[in-house]
mmCIF file of C-alpha atoms in Angstrom:
data_model
loop_
_atom_site.group_PDB
_atom_site.id
_atom_site.type_symbol
_atom_site.label_atom_id
_atom_site.label_comp_id
_atom_site.label_asym_id
_atom_site.label_seq_id
_atom_site.Cartn_x
_atom_site.Cartn_y
_atom_site.Cartn_z
ATOM 1 C CA UNK A 1 81.788 -38.224 -14.260
ATOM 2 C CA UNK A 2 79.266 -40.621 -15.769
ATOM 3 C CA UNK A 3 75.539 -40.129 -15.933
ATOM 4 C CA UNK A 4 73.834 -40.105 -12.528
ATOM 5 C CA UNK A 5 72.135 -43.410 -11.761
ATOM 6 C CA UNK A 6 69.027 -43.889 -9.684
ATOM 7 C CA UNK A 7 69.295 -45.858 -6.482
ATOM 8 C CA UNK A 8 65.807 -45.180 -5.195
ATOM 9 C CA UNK A 9 62.863 -42.862 -5.907
ATOM 10 C CA UNK A 10 61.481 -42.472 -2.433
ATOM 11 C CA UNK A 11 57.953 -41.071 -1.976
ATOM 12 C CA UNK A 12 56.757 -40.014 1.457
ATOM 13 C CA UNK A 13 53.158 -41.252 1.287
ATOM 14 C CA UNK A 14 52.184 -39.360 4.430
ATOM 15 C CA UNK A 15 53.170 -36.034 2.847
ATOM 16 C CA UNK A 16 52.083 -36.656 -0.789
ATOM 17 C CA UNK A 17 48.708 -35.035 -1.580
ATOM 18 C CA UNK A 18 48.368 -36.477 -5.059
ATOM 19 C CA UNK A 19 48.506 -33.175 -6.975
ATOM 20 C CA UNK A 20 50.094 -34.978 -9.941
ATOM 21 C CA UNK A 21 52.726 -32.308 -10.718
ATOM 22 C CA UNK A 22 55.527 -34.915 -10.650
ATOM 23 C CA UNK A 23 53.522 -37.288 -12.876
ATOM 24 C CA UNK A 24 52.652 -34.576 -15.405
ATOM 25 C CA UNK A 25 56.100 -33.013 -15.833
ATOM 26 C CA UNK A 26 58.246 -36.170 -15.697
ATOM 27 C CA UNK A 27 59.937 -36.362 -19.122
ATOM 28 C CA UNK A 28 60.076 -40.184 -18.982
ATOM 29 C CA UNK A 29 56.686 -41.071 -17.443
ATOM 30 C CA UNK A 30 58.420 -42.681 -14.480
ATOM 31 C CA UNK A 31 55.700 -41.767 -11.992
ATOM 32 C CA UNK A 32 51.972 -42.351 -11.757
ATOM 33 C CA UNK A 33 49.241 -41.911 -9.151
ATOM 34 C CA UNK A 34 47.923 -45.070 -7.478
ATOM 35 C CA UNK A 35 44.373 -45.822 -6.306
ATOM 36 C CA UNK A 36 44.902 -43.753 -3.163
ATOM 37 C CA UNK A 37 46.085 -40.758 -5.250
ATOM 38 C CA UNK A 38 49.676 -41.100 -4.084
ATOM 39 C CA UNK A 39 52.654 -40.825 -6.442
ATOM 40 C CA UNK A 40 54.462 -44.108 -7.134
ATOM 41 C CA UNK A 41 57.440 -44.841 -9.379
ATOM 42 C CA UNK A 42 56.016 -47.231 -11.995
ATOM 43 C CA UNK A 43 59.019 -47.188 -14.362
ATOM 44 C CA UNK A 44 62.017 -46.374 -12.155
ATOM 45 C CA UNK A 45 64.388 -47.938 -14.698
ATOM 46 C CA UNK A 46 63.453 -45.118 -17.133
ATOM 47 C CA UNK A 47 64.490 -42.362 -14.679
ATOM 48 C CA UNK A 48 67.193 -39.985 -15.996
ATOM 49 C CA UNK A 49 67.670 -38.357 -12.563
ATOM 50 C CA UNK A 50 66.773 -34.842 -13.804
ATOM 51 C CA UNK A 51 65.502 -34.125 -10.260
ATOM 52 C CA UNK A 52 62.550 -32.122 -11.586
ATOM 53 C CA UNK A 53 59.983 -34.167 -9.621
ATOM 54 C CA UNK A 54 61.892 -33.612 -6.390
ATOM 55 C CA UNK A 55 62.295 -29.874 -7.041
ATOM 56 C CA UNK A 56 58.707 -29.289 -8.214
ATOM 57 C CA UNK A 57 57.045 -31.293 -5.435
ATOM 58 C CA UNK A 58 55.023 -28.786 -3.346
ATOM 59 C CA UNK A 59 54.875 -31.251 -0.476
ATOM 60 C CA UNK A 60 58.606 -32.070 -0.243
ATOM 61 C CA UNK A 61 57.496 -35.689 -0.532
ATOM 62 C CA UNK A 62 59.975 -36.906 -3.181
ATOM 63 C CA UNK A 63 63.628 -37.869 -2.742
ATOM 64 C CA UNK A 64 65.614 -38.874 -5.810
ATOM 65 C CA UNK A 65 68.435 -40.895 -4.282
ATOM 66 C CA UNK A 66 71.442 -41.441 -6.545
ATOM 67 C CA UNK A 67 73.876 -44.368 -6.526
ATOM 68 C CA UNK B 1 73.237 -30.143 4.845
ATOM 69 C CA UNK B 2 70.280 -31.741 3.084
ATOM 70 C CA UNK B 3 67.240 -29.626 2.299
ATOM 71 C CA UNK B 4 65.039 -31.498 4.779
ATOM 72 C CA UNK B 5 67.384 -30.610 7.627
ATOM 73 C CA UNK B 6 66.118 -27.029 7.301
ATOM 74 C CA UNK B 7 62.459 -27.836 8.029
ATOM 75 C CA UNK B 8 60.377 -28.503 11.128
ATOM 76 C CA UNK B 9 59.232 -31.986 10.155
ATOM 77 C CA UNK B 10 56.747 -32.187 13.008
ATOM 78 C CA UNK B 11 54.456 -29.727 11.168
ATOM 79 C CA UNK B 12 54.312 -31.800 7.955
ATOM 80 C CA UNK B 13 52.301 -32.531 5.876
ATOM 81 C CA UNK B 14 51.770 -28.777 5.538
ATOM 82 C CA UNK B 15 48.386 -27.010 5.359
ATOM 83 C CA UNK B 16 48.677 -25.859 1.729
ATOM 84 C CA UNK B 17 46.222 -27.365 -0.787
ATOM 85 C CA UNK B 18 47.251 -30.119 -3.221
ATOM 86 C CA UNK B 19 49.258 -28.521 -6.052
ATOM 87 C CA UNK B 20 49.743 -25.156 -4.279
ATOM 88 C CA UNK B 21 52.719 -23.269 -5.682
ATOM 89 C CA UNK B 22 53.757 -22.062 -2.244
ATOM 90 C CA UNK B 23 55.130 -25.512 -1.425
ATOM 91 C CA UNK B 24 57.339 -25.291 -4.520
ATOM 92 C CA UNK B 25 58.616 -21.910 -3.319
ATOM 93 C CA UNK B 26 59.428 -23.435 0.080
ATOM 94 C CA UNK B 27 61.150 -26.403 -1.585
ATOM 95 C CA UNK B 28 63.426 -24.240 -3.729
ATOM 96 C CA UNK B 29 64.024 -21.514 -1.159
ATOM 97 C CA UNK B 30 65.578 -24.247 0.995
ATOM 98 C CA UNK B 31 67.720 -25.303 -1.987
ATOM 99 C CA UNK B 32 68.914 -21.710 -2.466
ATOM 100 C CA UNK B 33 69.858 -21.540 1.224
ATOM 101 C CA UNK B 34 71.644 -24.880 0.916
ATOM 102 C CA UNK B 35 73.498 -23.559 -2.164
ATOM 103 C CA UNK B 36 74.723 -20.565 -0.118
ATOM 104 C CA UNK B 37 75.748 -22.952 2.695
ATOM 105 C CA UNK B 38 74.042 -20.761 5.278
ATOM 106 C CA UNK B 39 73.627 -21.993 8.819
ATOM 107 C CA UNK B 40 70.151 -22.091 10.374
ATOM 108 C CA UNK B 41 71.366 -19.693 13.041
ATOM 109 C CA UNK B 42 72.301 -17.022 10.491
ATOM 110 C CA UNK B 43 68.808 -16.709 9.035
ATOM 111 C CA UNK B 44 65.754 -14.862 10.301
ATOM 112 C CA UNK B 45 62.461 -15.263 8.470
ATOM 113 C CA UNK B 46 59.595 -12.905 9.225
ATOM 114 C CA UNK B 47 56.181 -13.257 7.645
ATOM 115 C CA UNK B 48 52.757 -11.635 7.887
ATOM 116 C CA UNK B 49 49.348 -13.202 7.339
ATOM 117 C CA UNK B 50 48.002 -15.378 4.573
ATOM 118 C CA UNK B 51 48.595 -18.769 2.982
ATOM 119 C CA UNK B 52 52.098 -17.698 1.933
ATOM 120 C CA UNK B 53 53.001 -16.435 5.382
ATOM 121 C CA UNK B 54 52.500 -19.875 6.888
ATOM 122 C CA UNK B 55 55.911 -20.687 5.392
ATOM 123 C CA UNK B 56 57.724 -19.296 8.450
ATOM 124 C CA UNK B 57 56.244 -22.068 10.581
ATOM 125 C CA UNK B 58 57.799 -24.784 8.444
ATOM 126 C CA UNK B 59 61.416 -23.620 8.331
ATOM 127 C CA UNK B 60 63.829 -24.303 11.168
ATOM 128 C CA UNK B 61 65.409 -20.814 11.245
ATOM 129 C CA UNK B 62 64.750 -17.959 13.630
ATOM 130 C CA UNK B 63 61.170 -17.139 12.630
ATOM 131 C CA UNK B 64 58.623 -14.455 13.417
ATOM 132 C CA UNK B 65 55.033 -14.933 12.275
ATOM 133 C CA UNK B 66 53.799 -11.361 12.636
ATOM 134 C CA UNK B 67 50.862 -9.144 11.654
ATOM 135 C CA UNK B 68 49.255 -8.596 8.283
ATOM 136 C CA UNK B 69 51.385 -6.543 5.890
ATOM 137 C CA UNK B 70 53.977 -5.691 8.541
ATOM 138 C CA UNK B 71 56.502 -8.489 8.058
ATOM 139 C CA UNK B 72 58.975 -6.001 6.538
ATOM 140 C CA UNK B 73 58.671 -3.712 9.587
ATOM 141 C CA UNK B 74 59.579 -6.540 11.961
ATOM 142 C CA UNK B 75 62.384 -7.546 9.600
ATOM 143 C CA UNK B 76 63.674 -3.956 9.596
ATOM 144 C CA UNK B 77 63.750 -3.977 13.398
ATOM 145 C CA UNK B 78 65.663 -7.265 13.528
ATOM 146 C CA UNK B 79 68.090 -6.149 10.826
ATOM 147 C CA UNK B 80 68.855 -2.795 12.507
ATOM 148 C CA UNK B 81 69.622 -4.611 15.745
ATOM 149 C CA UNK B 82 71.534 -7.557 14.287
ATOM 150 C CA UNK B 83 72.839 -6.512 10.844
ATOM 151 C CA UNK B 84 74.984 -9.653 10.528
ATOM 152 C CA UNK B 85 71.875 -11.857 10.156
ATOM 153 C CA UNK B 86 70.227 -12.687 6.820
ATOM 154 C CA UNK B 87 66.626 -11.502 6.701
ATOM 155 C CA UNK B 88 64.192 -13.324 4.425
ATOM 156 C CA UNK B 89 60.613 -12.071 4.170
ATOM 157 C CA UNK B 90 58.179 -14.203 2.166
ATOM 158 C CA UNK B 91 54.858 -12.448 1.556
ATOM 159 C CA UNK B 92 51.721 -13.008 -0.456
ATOM 160 C CA UNK B 93 50.699 -10.530 -3.112
ATOM 161 C CA UNK B 94 47.970 -9.007 -0.939
ATOM 162 C CA UNK B 95 50.115 -9.010 2.199
ATOM 163 C CA UNK B 96 53.006 -7.291 0.389
ATOM 164 C CA UNK B 97 51.237 -4.848 -1.895
ATOM 165 C CA UNK B 98 47.797 -4.077 -0.426
ATOM 166 C CA UNK B 99 47.940 -4.328 3.356
ATOM 167 C CA UNK B 100 51.699 -3.812 3.439
ATOM 168 C CA UNK B 101 52.082 -1.743 0.268
ATOM 169 C CA UNK B 102 53.400 1.340 2.031
ATOM 170 C CA UNK B 103 55.909 -0.635 4.088
ATOM 171 C CA UNK B 104 57.039 -2.382 0.938
ATOM 172 C CA UNK B 105 57.867 0.745 -1.058
ATOM 173 C CA UNK B 106 59.618 2.414 1.883
ATOM 174 C CA UNK B 107 61.747 -0.645 2.679
ATOM 175 C CA UNK B 108 62.769 -0.622 -1.003
ATOM 176 C CA UNK B 109 63.500 3.118 -0.879
ATOM 177 C CA UNK B 110 65.814 2.715 2.121
ATOM 178 C CA UNK B 111 67.725 -0.141 0.479
ATOM 179 C CA UNK B 112 67.895 -2.107 3.718
ATOM 180 C CA UNK B 113 69.521 -5.521 3.307
ATOM 181 C CA UNK B 114 66.386 -7.706 3.322
ATOM 182 C CA UNK B 115 65.202 -10.278 0.785
ATOM 183 C CA UNK B 116 61.486 -9.830 0.047
ATOM 184 C CA UNK B 117 59.863 -12.760 -1.733
ATOM 185 C CA UNK B 118 56.443 -12.068 -3.219
ATOM 186 C CA UNK B 119 54.612 -15.357 -3.688
ATOM 187 C CA UNK B 120 52.177 -14.070 -6.276
ATOM 188 C CA UNK B 121 49.094 -16.258 -6.623
ATOM 189 C CA UNK B 122 46.914 -13.258 -7.627
ATOM 190 C CA UNK B 123 44.277 -13.889 -4.942
ATOM 191 C CA UNK B 124 43.575 -13.950 -1.201
ATOM 192 C CA UNK B 125 43.473 -17.710 -0.779
ATOM 193 C CA UNK B 126 43.195 -18.126 2.973
ATOM 194 C CA UNK B 127 40.132 -15.898 3.380
ATOM 195 C CA UNK B 128 38.200 -17.384 0.492
ATOM 196 C CA UNK B 129 39.328 -16.075 -2.889
ATOM 197 C CA UNK B 130 38.868 -12.298 -2.812
ATOM 198 C CA UNK B 131 40.657 -10.418 -5.615
ATOM 199 C CA UNK B 132 44.015 -8.863 -4.776
ATOM 200 C CA UNK B 133 46.096 -5.972 -6.192
ATOM 201 C CA UNK B 134 47.754 -8.470 -8.524
ATOM 202 C CA UNK B 135 44.621 -10.252 -9.801
ATOM 203 C CA UNK B 136 44.488 -7.884 -12.766
ATOM 204 C CA UNK B 137 41.746 -6.434 -14.949
ATOM 205 C CA UNK B 138 39.156 -8.888 -16.223
ATOM 206 C CA UNK B 139 39.885 -11.683 -13.746
ATOM 207 C CA UNK B 140 37.350 -13.189 -11.371
ATOM 208 C CA UNK B 141 37.308 -13.737 -7.629
ATOM 209 C CA UNK B 142 34.637 -14.433 -5.024
ATOM 210 C CA UNK B 143 34.322 -10.645 -4.555
ATOM 211 C CA UNK B 144 34.342 -10.031 -8.312
ATOM 212 C CA UNK B 145 31.942 -12.698 -9.630
ATOM 213 C CA UNK B 146 31.383 -10.859 -12.926
ATOM 214 C CA UNK B 147 34.735 -9.194 -13.531
ATOM 215 C CA UNK B 148 37.493 -7.455 -11.594
ATOM 216 C CA UNK B 149 37.849 -3.886 -12.889
ATOM 217 C CA UNK B 150 41.014 -3.067 -10.863
ATOM 218 C CA UNK B 151 44.247 -3.025 -12.788
ATOM 219 C CA UNK B 152 47.105 -5.015 -11.270
ATOM 220 C CA UNK B 153 50.497 -3.724 -10.177
ATOM 221 C CA UNK B 154 53.574 -4.739 -12.134
ATOM 222 C CA UNK B 155 55.764 -5.865 -9.211
ATOM 223 C CA UNK B 156 58.984 -5.430 -11.168
ATOM 224 C CA UNK B 157 58.225 -1.865 -12.305
ATOM 225 C CA UNK B 158 56.917 -0.917 -8.856
ATOM 226 C CA UNK B 159 60.038 -2.261 -7.122
ATOM 227 C CA UNK B 160 62.351 -0.548 -9.595
ATOM 228 C CA UNK B 161 60.577 2.775 -9.114
ATOM 229 C CA UNK B 162 60.636 2.385 -5.325
ATOM 230 C CA UNK B 163 64.403 1.917 -5.372
ATOM 231 C CA UNK B 164 65.029 -1.802 -4.806
ATOM 232 C CA UNK B 165 68.582 -2.696 -5.844
ATOM 233 C CA UNK B 166 67.806 -6.302 -6.810
ATOM 234 C CA UNK B 167 64.607 -7.074 -8.701
ATOM 235 C CA UNK B 168 63.744 -10.414 -10.275
ATOM 236 C CA UNK B 169 60.804 -12.523 -11.365
ATOM 237 C CA UNK B 170 60.380 -16.236 -11.918
ATOM 238 C CA UNK B 171 57.695 -18.914 -11.596
ATOM 239 C CA UNK B 172 57.051 -22.227 -9.886
ATOM 240 C CA UNK B 173 57.581 -23.979 -13.243
ATOM 241 C CA UNK B 174 61.135 -22.588 -13.562
ATOM 242 C CA UNK B 175 62.561 -24.207 -10.438
ATOM 243 C CA UNK B 176 66.250 -24.128 -11.386
ATOM 244 C CA UNK B 177 65.973 -20.428 -12.182
ATOM 245 C CA UNK B 178 64.133 -19.950 -8.874
ATOM 246 C CA UNK B 179 67.021 -21.471 -6.908
ATOM 247 C CA UNK B 180 69.609 -19.329 -8.713
ATOM 248 C CA UNK B 181 67.617 -16.102 -8.386
ATOM 249 C CA UNK B 182 66.797 -16.664 -4.705
ATOM 250 C CA UNK B 183 70.454 -17.416 -3.946
ATOM 251 C CA UNK B 184 71.544 -14.212 -5.748
ATOM 252 C CA UNK B 185 68.835 -12.217 -3.971
ATOM 253 C CA UNK B 186 69.801 -13.476 -0.506
ATOM 254 C CA UNK B 187 73.472 -12.866 -1.287
ATOM 255 C CA UNK B 188 72.789 -9.305 -2.504
ATOM 256 C CA UNK B 189 73.668 -6.527 -0.053
ATOM 257 C CA UNK B 190 70.608 -4.303 -0.257
ATOM 258 C CA UNK B 191 66.841 -4.608 -0.689
ATOM 259 C CA UNK B 192 66.013 -7.557 -2.962
ATOM 260 C CA UNK B 193 62.607 -8.276 -4.438
ATOM 261 C CA UNK B 194 61.831 -11.629 -6.024
ATOM 262 C CA UNK B 195 58.358 -12.090 -7.490
ATOM 263 C CA UNK B 196 57.495 -15.761 -7.885
ATOM 264 C CA UNK B 197 54.361 -16.523 -9.859
ATOM 265 C CA UNK B 198 52.717 -19.253 -7.809
ATOM 266 C CA UNK B 199 49.561 -21.135 -8.707
ATOM 267 C CA UNK B 200 46.438 -21.189 -6.523
ATOM 268 C CA UNK B 201 44.413 -23.957 -8.173
ATOM 269 C CA UNK B 202 41.831 -23.867 -5.390
ATOM 270 C CA UNK B 203 40.687 -20.264 -5.893
ATOM 271 C CA UNK B 204 42.380 -18.333 -8.700
ATOM 272 C CA UNK B 205 42.519 -21.359 -10.977
ATOM 273 C CA UNK B 206 38.961 -22.470 -10.294
ATOM 274 C CA UNK B 207 37.373 -18.999 -10.443
ATOM 275 C CA UNK B 208 39.143 -18.183 -13.698
ATOM 276 C CA UNK B 209 38.758 -21.635 -15.290
ATOM 277 C CA UNK B 210 42.514 -22.080 -15.654
ATOM 278 C CA UNK B 211 42.485 -25.795 -14.878
ATOM 279 C CA UNK B 212 44.505 -27.532 -12.180
ATOM 280 C CA UNK B 213 47.996 -26.975 -10.836
ATOM 281 C CA UNK B 214 49.737 -28.609 -13.797
ATOM 282 C CA UNK B 215 47.733 -26.489 -16.290
ATOM 283 C CA UNK B 216 48.637 -23.307 -14.402
ATOM 284 C CA UNK B 217 52.332 -24.276 -14.356
ATOM 285 C CA UNK B 218 52.195 -25.055 -18.075
ATOM 286 C CA UNK B 219 50.792 -21.537 -18.544
ATOM 287 C CA UNK B 220 53.906 -20.146 -16.794
ATOM 288 C CA UNK B 221 56.056 -22.226 -19.144
ATOM 289 C CA UNK B 222 54.250 -21.061 -22.289
ATOM 290 C CA UNK B 223 53.558 -17.428 -21.382
ATOM 291 C CA UNK B 224 56.917 -16.296 -19.990
ATOM 292 C CA UNK B 225 60.189 -15.470 -21.697
ATOM 293 C CA UNK B 226 63.702 -14.613 -20.449
ATOM 294 C CA UNK B 227 64.198 -10.881 -19.886
ATOM 295 C CA UNK B 228 65.337 -9.043 -23.015
ATOM 296 C CA UNK B 229 64.443 -11.867 -25.415
ATOM 297 C CA UNK B 230 63.296 -11.392 -29.023
ATOM 298 C CA UNK B 231 60.069 -13.273 -28.274
ATOM 299 C CA UNK B 232 58.876 -10.412 -26.073
ATOM 300 C CA UNK B 233 59.086 -7.974 -29.024
ATOM 301 C CA UNK B 234 57.136 -10.343 -31.239
ATOM 302 C CA UNK B 235 54.538 -11.080 -28.553
ATOM 303 C CA UNK B 236 54.171 -8.288 -25.939
ATOM 304 C CA UNK B 237 51.710 -10.464 -23.971
ATOM 305 C CA UNK B 238 54.588 -12.633 -22.704
ATOM 306 C CA UNK B 239 55.705 -12.072 -19.120
ATOM 307 C CA UNK B 240 59.431 -11.514 -18.734
ATOM 308 C CA UNK B 241 61.337 -13.467 -16.087
ATOM 309 C CA UNK B 242 64.907 -13.188 -14.873
ATOM 310 C CA UNK B 243 66.938 -10.500 -13.090
ATOM 311 C CA UNK B 244 65.828 -6.970 -14.006
ATOM 312 C CA UNK B 245 67.935 -4.894 -11.592
ATOM 313 C CA UNK B 246 71.148 -5.835 -9.797
ATOM 314 C CA UNK B 247 73.125 -2.825 -8.609
ATOM 315 C CA UNK B 248 75.208 -1.855 -5.612
ATOM 316 C CA UNK B 249 74.105 1.227 -3.715
ATOM 317 C CA UNK B 250 74.771 2.267 -0.072
ATOM 318 C CA UNK B 251 72.962 -0.078 2.319
ATOM 319 C CA UNK B 252 70.794 1.335 5.112
ATOM 320 C CA UNK B 253 72.437 -0.333 8.147
ATOM 321 C CA UNK B 254 75.911 0.684 6.936
ATOM 322 C CA UNK B 255 74.730 4.255 6.481
ATOM 323 C CA UNK B 256 73.159 4.263 9.939
ATOM 324 C CA UNK B 257 76.472 3.128 11.423
ATOM 325 C CA UNK B 258 78.086 6.145 9.787
ATOM 326 C CA UNK B 259 75.533 8.440 11.471
ATOM 327 C CA UNK B 260 76.346 6.837 14.839
ATOM 328 C CA UNK B 261 80.058 7.489 14.239
ATOM 329 C CA UNK B 262 79.319 11.097 13.286
ATOM 330 C CA UNK B 263 77.256 11.567 16.436
ATOM 331 C CA UNK B 264 80.019 10.076 18.599
ATOM 332 C CA UNK B 265 82.642 12.270 16.920
ATOM 333 C CA UNK B 266 80.564 15.384 17.568
ATOM 334 C CA UNK B 267 80.670 14.696 21.324
ATOM 335 C CA UNK B 268 84.488 14.587 21.508
#
């Protein structure tokens, strides 16, 4: 099995409350908050698919979809 | 089954504040259930009152949103009637140990097969930030603006003394450990207690100047250590996390079945 590869980092903007937990704990600074305080993947190519953002999201708003 | 198949999507986004640890508990409880490959129909969740207890509304299992502190009593009733079902009882620290403190210790003493999850945010969030039995000495709340002089319970020691046969502690920072511990707790045949340290940035964090949700989770990272580690000896202030008790003792429903058999035999 090779390393998992990211297909899509899907954020549910209706559920995201902009707490910033995913942004803060991402080891590769993949995510950031936009002007509406919603999480957005700004560097998806850096994602190592550790799944920590998906698991730590209190709002169940993140899906890390693998290839 | 994907995690989101276990929730009632129509109630989302949920009512919890931005950064509330309770959402992280919900997230990883669903992962633990997915890991055990349980069907929705096999699970009953009962909860009491409080921010934490709102969790039962969001999961698509059999759910009972009951009265303050009495979630374990309703769970006991369901379990006695339908012992084949898995009972999961998420409670807040006040719901479990103040209002429902007596029910908690007696459920533990009986070793009935129920998984009690204590979502410990150290405060009554829903009613406005009053101090709870887990706030601890020296903390602040809206009802202790200068200083709380009550000492907090140690959930692990209390559960051990009360007779729980599975006792564990983790935090919302340690999500992989949370999934593993919750899966073990649900799988355990007997009374399981899992304390999950869960941040309340809105009240406990603000009143005690602990920063936001990420600061409070970083505190869990920096101020906890695996159970039995050397770090704890060097720095007794660290909070231990992991599985403290995991033992097999006679389970209450099984024992009750034996009494029924004895009663039937006595009539022959």
